[in-house]
CSV table of C-alpha atoms in Angstrom, one decimal:
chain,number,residue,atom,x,y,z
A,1,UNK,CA,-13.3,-26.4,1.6
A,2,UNK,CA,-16.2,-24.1,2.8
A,3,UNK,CA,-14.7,-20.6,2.1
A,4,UNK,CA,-17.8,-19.4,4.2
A,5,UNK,CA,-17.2,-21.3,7.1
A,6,UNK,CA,-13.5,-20.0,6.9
A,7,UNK,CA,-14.4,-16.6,6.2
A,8,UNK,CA,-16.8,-16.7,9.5
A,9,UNK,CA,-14.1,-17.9,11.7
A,10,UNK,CA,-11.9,-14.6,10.4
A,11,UNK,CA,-14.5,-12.3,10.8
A,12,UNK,CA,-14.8,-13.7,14.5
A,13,UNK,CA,-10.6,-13.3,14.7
A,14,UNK,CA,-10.7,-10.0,13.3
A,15,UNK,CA,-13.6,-8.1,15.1
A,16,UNK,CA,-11.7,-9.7,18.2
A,17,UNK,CA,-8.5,-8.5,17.7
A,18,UNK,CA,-10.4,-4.9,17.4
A,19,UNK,CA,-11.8,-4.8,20.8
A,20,UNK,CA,-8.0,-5.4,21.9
A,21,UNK,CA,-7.0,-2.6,20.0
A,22,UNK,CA,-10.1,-0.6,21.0
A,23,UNK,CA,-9.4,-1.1,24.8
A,24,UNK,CA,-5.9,0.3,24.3
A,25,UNK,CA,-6.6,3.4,22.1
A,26,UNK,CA,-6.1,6.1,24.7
A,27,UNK,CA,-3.0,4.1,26.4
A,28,UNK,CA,0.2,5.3,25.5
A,29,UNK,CA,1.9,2.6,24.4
A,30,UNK,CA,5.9,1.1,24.8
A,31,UNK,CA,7.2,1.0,21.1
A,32,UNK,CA,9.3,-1.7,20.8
A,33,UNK,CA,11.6,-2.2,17.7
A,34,UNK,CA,12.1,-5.6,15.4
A,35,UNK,CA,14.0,-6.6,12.3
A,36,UNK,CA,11.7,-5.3,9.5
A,37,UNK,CA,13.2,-3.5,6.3
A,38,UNK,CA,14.3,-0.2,5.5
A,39,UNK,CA,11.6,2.3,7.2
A,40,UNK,CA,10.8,2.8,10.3
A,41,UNK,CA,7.0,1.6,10.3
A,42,UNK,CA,8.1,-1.8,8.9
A,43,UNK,CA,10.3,-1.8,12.5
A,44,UNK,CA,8.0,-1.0,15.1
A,45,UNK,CA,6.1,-3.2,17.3
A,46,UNK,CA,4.2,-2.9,20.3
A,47,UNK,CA,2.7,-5.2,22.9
A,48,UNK,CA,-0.7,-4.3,21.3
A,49,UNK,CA,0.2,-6.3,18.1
A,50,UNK,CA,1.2,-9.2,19.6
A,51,UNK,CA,-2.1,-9.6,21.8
A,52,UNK,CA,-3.8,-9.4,18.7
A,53,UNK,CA,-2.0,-11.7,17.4
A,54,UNK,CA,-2.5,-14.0,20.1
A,55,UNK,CA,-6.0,-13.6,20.1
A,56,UNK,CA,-6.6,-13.8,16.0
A,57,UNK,CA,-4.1,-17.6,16.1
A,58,UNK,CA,-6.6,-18.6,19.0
A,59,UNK,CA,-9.3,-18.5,16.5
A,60,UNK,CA,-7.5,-20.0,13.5
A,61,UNK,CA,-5.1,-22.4,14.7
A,62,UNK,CA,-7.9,-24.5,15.4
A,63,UNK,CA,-8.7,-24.6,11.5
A,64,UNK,CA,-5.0,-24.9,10.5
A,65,UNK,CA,-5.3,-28.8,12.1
A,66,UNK,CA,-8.6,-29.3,10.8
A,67,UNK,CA,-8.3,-28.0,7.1
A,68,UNK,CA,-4.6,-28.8,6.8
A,69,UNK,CA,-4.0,-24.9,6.0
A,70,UNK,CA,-0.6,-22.9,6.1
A,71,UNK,CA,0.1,-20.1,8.3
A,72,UNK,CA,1.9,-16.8,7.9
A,73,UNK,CA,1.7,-13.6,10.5
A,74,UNK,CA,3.6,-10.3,11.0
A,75,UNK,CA,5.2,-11.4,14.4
A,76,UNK,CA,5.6,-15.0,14.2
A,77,UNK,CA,8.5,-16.4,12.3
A,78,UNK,CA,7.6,-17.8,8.6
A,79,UNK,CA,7.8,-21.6,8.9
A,80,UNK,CA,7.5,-22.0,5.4
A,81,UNK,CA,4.1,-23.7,5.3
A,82,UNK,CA,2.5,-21.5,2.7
A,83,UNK,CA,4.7,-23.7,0.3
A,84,UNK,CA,3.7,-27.0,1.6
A,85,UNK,CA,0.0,-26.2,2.0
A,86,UNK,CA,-3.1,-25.5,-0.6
A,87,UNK,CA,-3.8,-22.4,1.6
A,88,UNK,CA,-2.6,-20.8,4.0
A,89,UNK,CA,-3.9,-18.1,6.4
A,90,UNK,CA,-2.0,-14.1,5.9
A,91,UNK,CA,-2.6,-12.2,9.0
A,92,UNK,CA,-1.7,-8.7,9.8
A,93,UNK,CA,-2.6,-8.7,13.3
A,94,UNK,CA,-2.6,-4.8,13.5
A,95,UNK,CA,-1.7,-2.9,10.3
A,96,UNK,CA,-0.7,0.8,10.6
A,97,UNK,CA,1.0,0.7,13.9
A,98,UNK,CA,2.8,4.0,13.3
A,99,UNK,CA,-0.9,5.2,13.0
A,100,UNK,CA,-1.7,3.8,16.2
A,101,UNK,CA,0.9,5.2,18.1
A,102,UNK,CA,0.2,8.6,17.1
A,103,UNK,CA,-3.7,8.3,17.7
A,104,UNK,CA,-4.5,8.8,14.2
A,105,UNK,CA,-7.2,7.0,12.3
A,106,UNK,CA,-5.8,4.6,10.0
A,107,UNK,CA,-4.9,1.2,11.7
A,108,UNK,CA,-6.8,-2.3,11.3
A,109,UNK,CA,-6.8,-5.9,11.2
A,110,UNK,CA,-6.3,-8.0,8.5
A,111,UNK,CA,-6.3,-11.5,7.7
A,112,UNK,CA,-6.5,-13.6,4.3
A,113,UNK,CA,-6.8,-16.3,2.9
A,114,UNK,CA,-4.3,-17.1,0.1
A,115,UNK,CA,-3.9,-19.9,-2.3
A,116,UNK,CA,-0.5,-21.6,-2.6
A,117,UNK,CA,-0.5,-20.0,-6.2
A,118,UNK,CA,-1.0,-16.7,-4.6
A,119,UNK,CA,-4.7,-15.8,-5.5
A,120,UNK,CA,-6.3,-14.5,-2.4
A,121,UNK,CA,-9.8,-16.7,-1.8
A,122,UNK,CA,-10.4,-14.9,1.6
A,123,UNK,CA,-10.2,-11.4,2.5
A,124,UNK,CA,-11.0,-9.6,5.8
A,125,UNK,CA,-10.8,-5.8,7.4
A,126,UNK,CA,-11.5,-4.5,10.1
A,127,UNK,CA,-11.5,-0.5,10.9
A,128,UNK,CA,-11.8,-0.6,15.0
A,129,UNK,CA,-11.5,3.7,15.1
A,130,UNK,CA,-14.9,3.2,12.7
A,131,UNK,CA,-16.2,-0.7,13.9
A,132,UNK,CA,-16.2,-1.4,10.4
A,133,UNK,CA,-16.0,-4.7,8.8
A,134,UNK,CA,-15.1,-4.9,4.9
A,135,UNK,CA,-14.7,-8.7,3.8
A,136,UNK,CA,-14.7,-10.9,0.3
A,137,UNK,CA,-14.7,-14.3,-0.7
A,138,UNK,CA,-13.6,-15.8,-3.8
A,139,UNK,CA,-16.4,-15.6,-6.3
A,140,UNK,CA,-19.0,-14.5,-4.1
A,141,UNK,CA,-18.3,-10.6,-3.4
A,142,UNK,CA,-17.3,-8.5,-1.2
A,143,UNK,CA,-19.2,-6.6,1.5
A,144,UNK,CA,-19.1,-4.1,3.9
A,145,UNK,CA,-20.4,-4.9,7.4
A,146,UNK,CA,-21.9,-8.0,5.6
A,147,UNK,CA,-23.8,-6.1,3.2
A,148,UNK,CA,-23.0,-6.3,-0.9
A,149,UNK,CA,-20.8,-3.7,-1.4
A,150,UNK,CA,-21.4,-1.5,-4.2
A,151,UNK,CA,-18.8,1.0,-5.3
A,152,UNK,CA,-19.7,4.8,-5.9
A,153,UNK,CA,-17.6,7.4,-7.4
A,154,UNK,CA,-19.1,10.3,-6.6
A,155,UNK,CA,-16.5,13.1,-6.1
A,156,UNK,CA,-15.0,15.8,-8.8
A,157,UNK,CA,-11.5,15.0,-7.9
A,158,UNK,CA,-8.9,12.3,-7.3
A,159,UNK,CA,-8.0,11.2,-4.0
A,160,UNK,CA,-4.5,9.8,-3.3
A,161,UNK,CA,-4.4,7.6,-0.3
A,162,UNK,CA,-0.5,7.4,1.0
A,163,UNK,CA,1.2,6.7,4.0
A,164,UNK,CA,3.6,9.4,3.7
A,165,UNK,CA,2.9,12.7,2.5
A,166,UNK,CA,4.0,13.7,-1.5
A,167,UNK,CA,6.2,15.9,-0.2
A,168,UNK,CA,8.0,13.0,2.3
A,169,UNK,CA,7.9,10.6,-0.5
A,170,UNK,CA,10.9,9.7,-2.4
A,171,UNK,CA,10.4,9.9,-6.2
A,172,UNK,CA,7.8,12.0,-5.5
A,173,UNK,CA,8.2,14.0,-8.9
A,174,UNK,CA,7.3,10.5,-10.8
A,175,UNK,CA,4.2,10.3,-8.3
A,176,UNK,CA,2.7,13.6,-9.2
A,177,UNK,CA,3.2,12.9,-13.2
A,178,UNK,CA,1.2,9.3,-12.4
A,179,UNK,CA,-1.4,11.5,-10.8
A,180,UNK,CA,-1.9,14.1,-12.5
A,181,UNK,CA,-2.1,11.7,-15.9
A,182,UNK,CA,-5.2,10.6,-14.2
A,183,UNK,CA,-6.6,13.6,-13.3
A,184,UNK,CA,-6.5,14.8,-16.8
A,185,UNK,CA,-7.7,11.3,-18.3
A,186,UNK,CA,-10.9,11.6,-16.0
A,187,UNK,CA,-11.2,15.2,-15.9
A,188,UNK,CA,-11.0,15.8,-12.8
A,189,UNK,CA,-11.0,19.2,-10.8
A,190,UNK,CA,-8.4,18.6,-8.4
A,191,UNK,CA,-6.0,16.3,-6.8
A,192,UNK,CA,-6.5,16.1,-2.7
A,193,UNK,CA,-3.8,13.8,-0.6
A,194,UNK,CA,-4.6,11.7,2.4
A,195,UNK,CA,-1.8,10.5,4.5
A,196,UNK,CA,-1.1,8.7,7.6
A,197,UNK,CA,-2.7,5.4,7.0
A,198,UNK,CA,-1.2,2.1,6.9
A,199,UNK,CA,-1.5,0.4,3.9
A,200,UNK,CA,-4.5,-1.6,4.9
A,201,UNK,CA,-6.5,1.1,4.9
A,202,UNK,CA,-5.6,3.6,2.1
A,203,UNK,CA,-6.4,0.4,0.2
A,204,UNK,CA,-9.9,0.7,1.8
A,205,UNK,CA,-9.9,4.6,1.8
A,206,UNK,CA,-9.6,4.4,-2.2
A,207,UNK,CA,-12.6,1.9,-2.5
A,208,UNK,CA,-14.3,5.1,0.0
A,209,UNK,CA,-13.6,8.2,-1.5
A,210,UNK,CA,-13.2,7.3,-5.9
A,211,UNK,CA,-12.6,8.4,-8.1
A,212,UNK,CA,-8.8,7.8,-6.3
A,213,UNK,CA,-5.7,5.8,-5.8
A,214,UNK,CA,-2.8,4.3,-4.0
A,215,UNK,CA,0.9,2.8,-5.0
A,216,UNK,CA,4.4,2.0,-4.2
A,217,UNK,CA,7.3,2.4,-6.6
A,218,UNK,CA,9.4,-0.3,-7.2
A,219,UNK,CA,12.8,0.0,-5.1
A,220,UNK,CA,16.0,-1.5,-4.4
A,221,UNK,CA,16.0,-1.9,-0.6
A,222,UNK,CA,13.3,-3.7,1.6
A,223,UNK,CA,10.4,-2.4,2.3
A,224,UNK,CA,7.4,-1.1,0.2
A,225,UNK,CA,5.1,-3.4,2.4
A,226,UNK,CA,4.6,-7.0,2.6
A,227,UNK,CA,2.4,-10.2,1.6
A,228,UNK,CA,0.3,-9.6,4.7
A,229,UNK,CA,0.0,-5.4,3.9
A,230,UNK,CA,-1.9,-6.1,0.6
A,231,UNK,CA,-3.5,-9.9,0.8
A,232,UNK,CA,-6.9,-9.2,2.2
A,233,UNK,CA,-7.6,-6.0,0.4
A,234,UNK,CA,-6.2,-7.1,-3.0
A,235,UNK,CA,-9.2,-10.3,-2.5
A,236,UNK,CA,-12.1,-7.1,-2.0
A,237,UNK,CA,-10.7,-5.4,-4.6
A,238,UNK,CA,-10.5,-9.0,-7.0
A,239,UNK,CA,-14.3,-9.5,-6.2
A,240,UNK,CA,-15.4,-5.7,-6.9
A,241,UNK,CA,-13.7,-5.8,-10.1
A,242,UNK,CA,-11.2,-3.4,-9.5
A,243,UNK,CA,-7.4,-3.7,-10.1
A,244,UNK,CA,-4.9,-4.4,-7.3
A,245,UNK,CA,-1.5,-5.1,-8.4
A,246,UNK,CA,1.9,-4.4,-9.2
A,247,UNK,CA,3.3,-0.9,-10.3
A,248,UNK,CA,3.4,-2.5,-13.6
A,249,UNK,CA,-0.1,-3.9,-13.7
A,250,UNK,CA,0.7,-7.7,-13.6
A,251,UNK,CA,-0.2,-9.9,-10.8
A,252,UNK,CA,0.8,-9.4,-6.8
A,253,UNK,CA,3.3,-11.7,-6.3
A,254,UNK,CA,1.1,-12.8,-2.7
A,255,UNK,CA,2.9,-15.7,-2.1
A,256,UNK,CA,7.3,-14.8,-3.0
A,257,UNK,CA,9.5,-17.3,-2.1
A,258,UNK,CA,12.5,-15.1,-1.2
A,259,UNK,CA,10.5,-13.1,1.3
A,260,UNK,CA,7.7,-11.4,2.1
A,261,UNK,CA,8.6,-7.6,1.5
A,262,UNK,CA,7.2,-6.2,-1.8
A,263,UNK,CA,9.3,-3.6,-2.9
A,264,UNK,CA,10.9,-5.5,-6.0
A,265,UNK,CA,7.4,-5.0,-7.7
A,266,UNK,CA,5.8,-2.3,-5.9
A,267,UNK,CA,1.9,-2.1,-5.6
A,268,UNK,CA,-1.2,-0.1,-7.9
A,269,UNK,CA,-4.5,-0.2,-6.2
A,270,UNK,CA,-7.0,2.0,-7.9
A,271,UNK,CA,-10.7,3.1,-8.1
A,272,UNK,CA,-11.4,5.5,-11.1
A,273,UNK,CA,-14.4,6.0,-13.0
A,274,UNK,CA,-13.7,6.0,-16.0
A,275,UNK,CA,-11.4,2.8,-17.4
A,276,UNK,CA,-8.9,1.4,-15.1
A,277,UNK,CA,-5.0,1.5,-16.2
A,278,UNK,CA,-1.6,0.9,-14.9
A,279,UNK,CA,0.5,3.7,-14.1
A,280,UNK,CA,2.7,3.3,-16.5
């Protein structure tokens, strides 16, 4: 299988899929509600995800019949053929709709490629408020708008990308100790937040602004994101040598049988300078 033929035909889906979202930036949009899990953001919906959805399958349906590859996306139903298949594609036809909604800078596309043992081969973002493209492929790096991508820490402080602020965050208490252990460990000046992004993108906004970090505690009820949240960026992160995983440091589960929510595990994505560690 030609991983850079694949990872062509994704680019292609994904920069797509941004000029829909670009031509609707300024609209105000109809939210729509779906089943999803336990917070809001996992329940919205708007007509703006589906036409990127539309437009990303138009691309990679076409390789699903020729490379015999599985399919999962956000709004389509999960026909189980990421169990049947070697691979199958993991889109996220517009991550951080809440973002979107509000007209604040954190939405994208994603799309992966994922092995039917869950390592991610492919992995593809794209930033439309920006027109940035990030992208990896399995043994061959990752890049930023197709240039090697070379990670620089340069800041006195740790960033802590989040979707909700601290202060909104439950267990927040436990957050602050996880942070401020890292602070001390690389000592740093300062800790500075940055919220509102869907999880897409604080997963790039730590590989931008390191030393920094961001995670999800385990929890009991749904949520905490899902396969398609955390499959393209945990494949850049694989290929820049960086550690995208569980709360607990083992392996994303990017391929769970009883669902696709990740909250049982939660996730640790993290760019410091100085040694990387689990939370914990």
């Amino acid at each position: 299988m030609d991983l850079q033929h694949l990872a062509n035909i994704a680019i292609e889906a994904a920069v797509s899929a941004g000029k829909v979202i670009q031509k609707h930036m300024n609209d105000n949009i109809l939210v729509e509600q779906k089943e999803g899990g336990s917070n809001y953001a996992s329940q919205v919906v708007t007509k703006v995800d589906r036409e990127c959805e539309s437009v990303i399958l138009s691309h990679l349906m076409p390789t699903c019949k020729a490379f015999d590859i599985g399919l999962l996306s956000e709004e389509t139903n999960d026909d189980g053929s990421r169990f049947e298949k070697d691979v199958f594609w993991c889109i996220d036809p517009m991550d951080g709709t809440l973002a979107f909604i509000n007209k604040h800078p954190g939405f994208s596309i994603s799309i992966a490629l994922i092995s039917r043992d869950g390592t991610p081969v492919i992995g593809v973002v794209f930033d439309p408020s920006t027109e940035t493209l990030y992208h990896a492929i399995h043994e061959k790096g990752a890049y930023k708008n197709r240039i090697p991508w070379n990670i620089k820490n340069t800041n006195d402080y740790l960033t802590y990308a989040t979707d909700k602020t601290l202060s909104d965050t439950p267990k927040s208490n436990e957050i602050q100790q996880i942070l401020n252990k890292h602070k001390a460990a690389l000592g740093l000046k300062d800790i500075k937040e940055v919220s509102g992004a869907g999880a897409v993108m604080n997963a790039i906004l730590v590989l931008e602004n390191g030393p920094a970090c961001f995670l999800k505690l385990p929890k009991k009820n749904l949520g905490g994101g899902s396969i398609w949240d955390y499959a393209a960026t945990a494949c850049i992160y694989q290929e820049l040598g960086l550690p995208a995983t569980d709360f607990n440091g083992e392996i994303l589960d990017l391929n769970k049988k009883d669902g696709t929510f990740m909250n049982h595990q939660g996730v640790y994505f993290s760019n410091l300078i100085s040694g990387e560690f689990p939370p914990l």
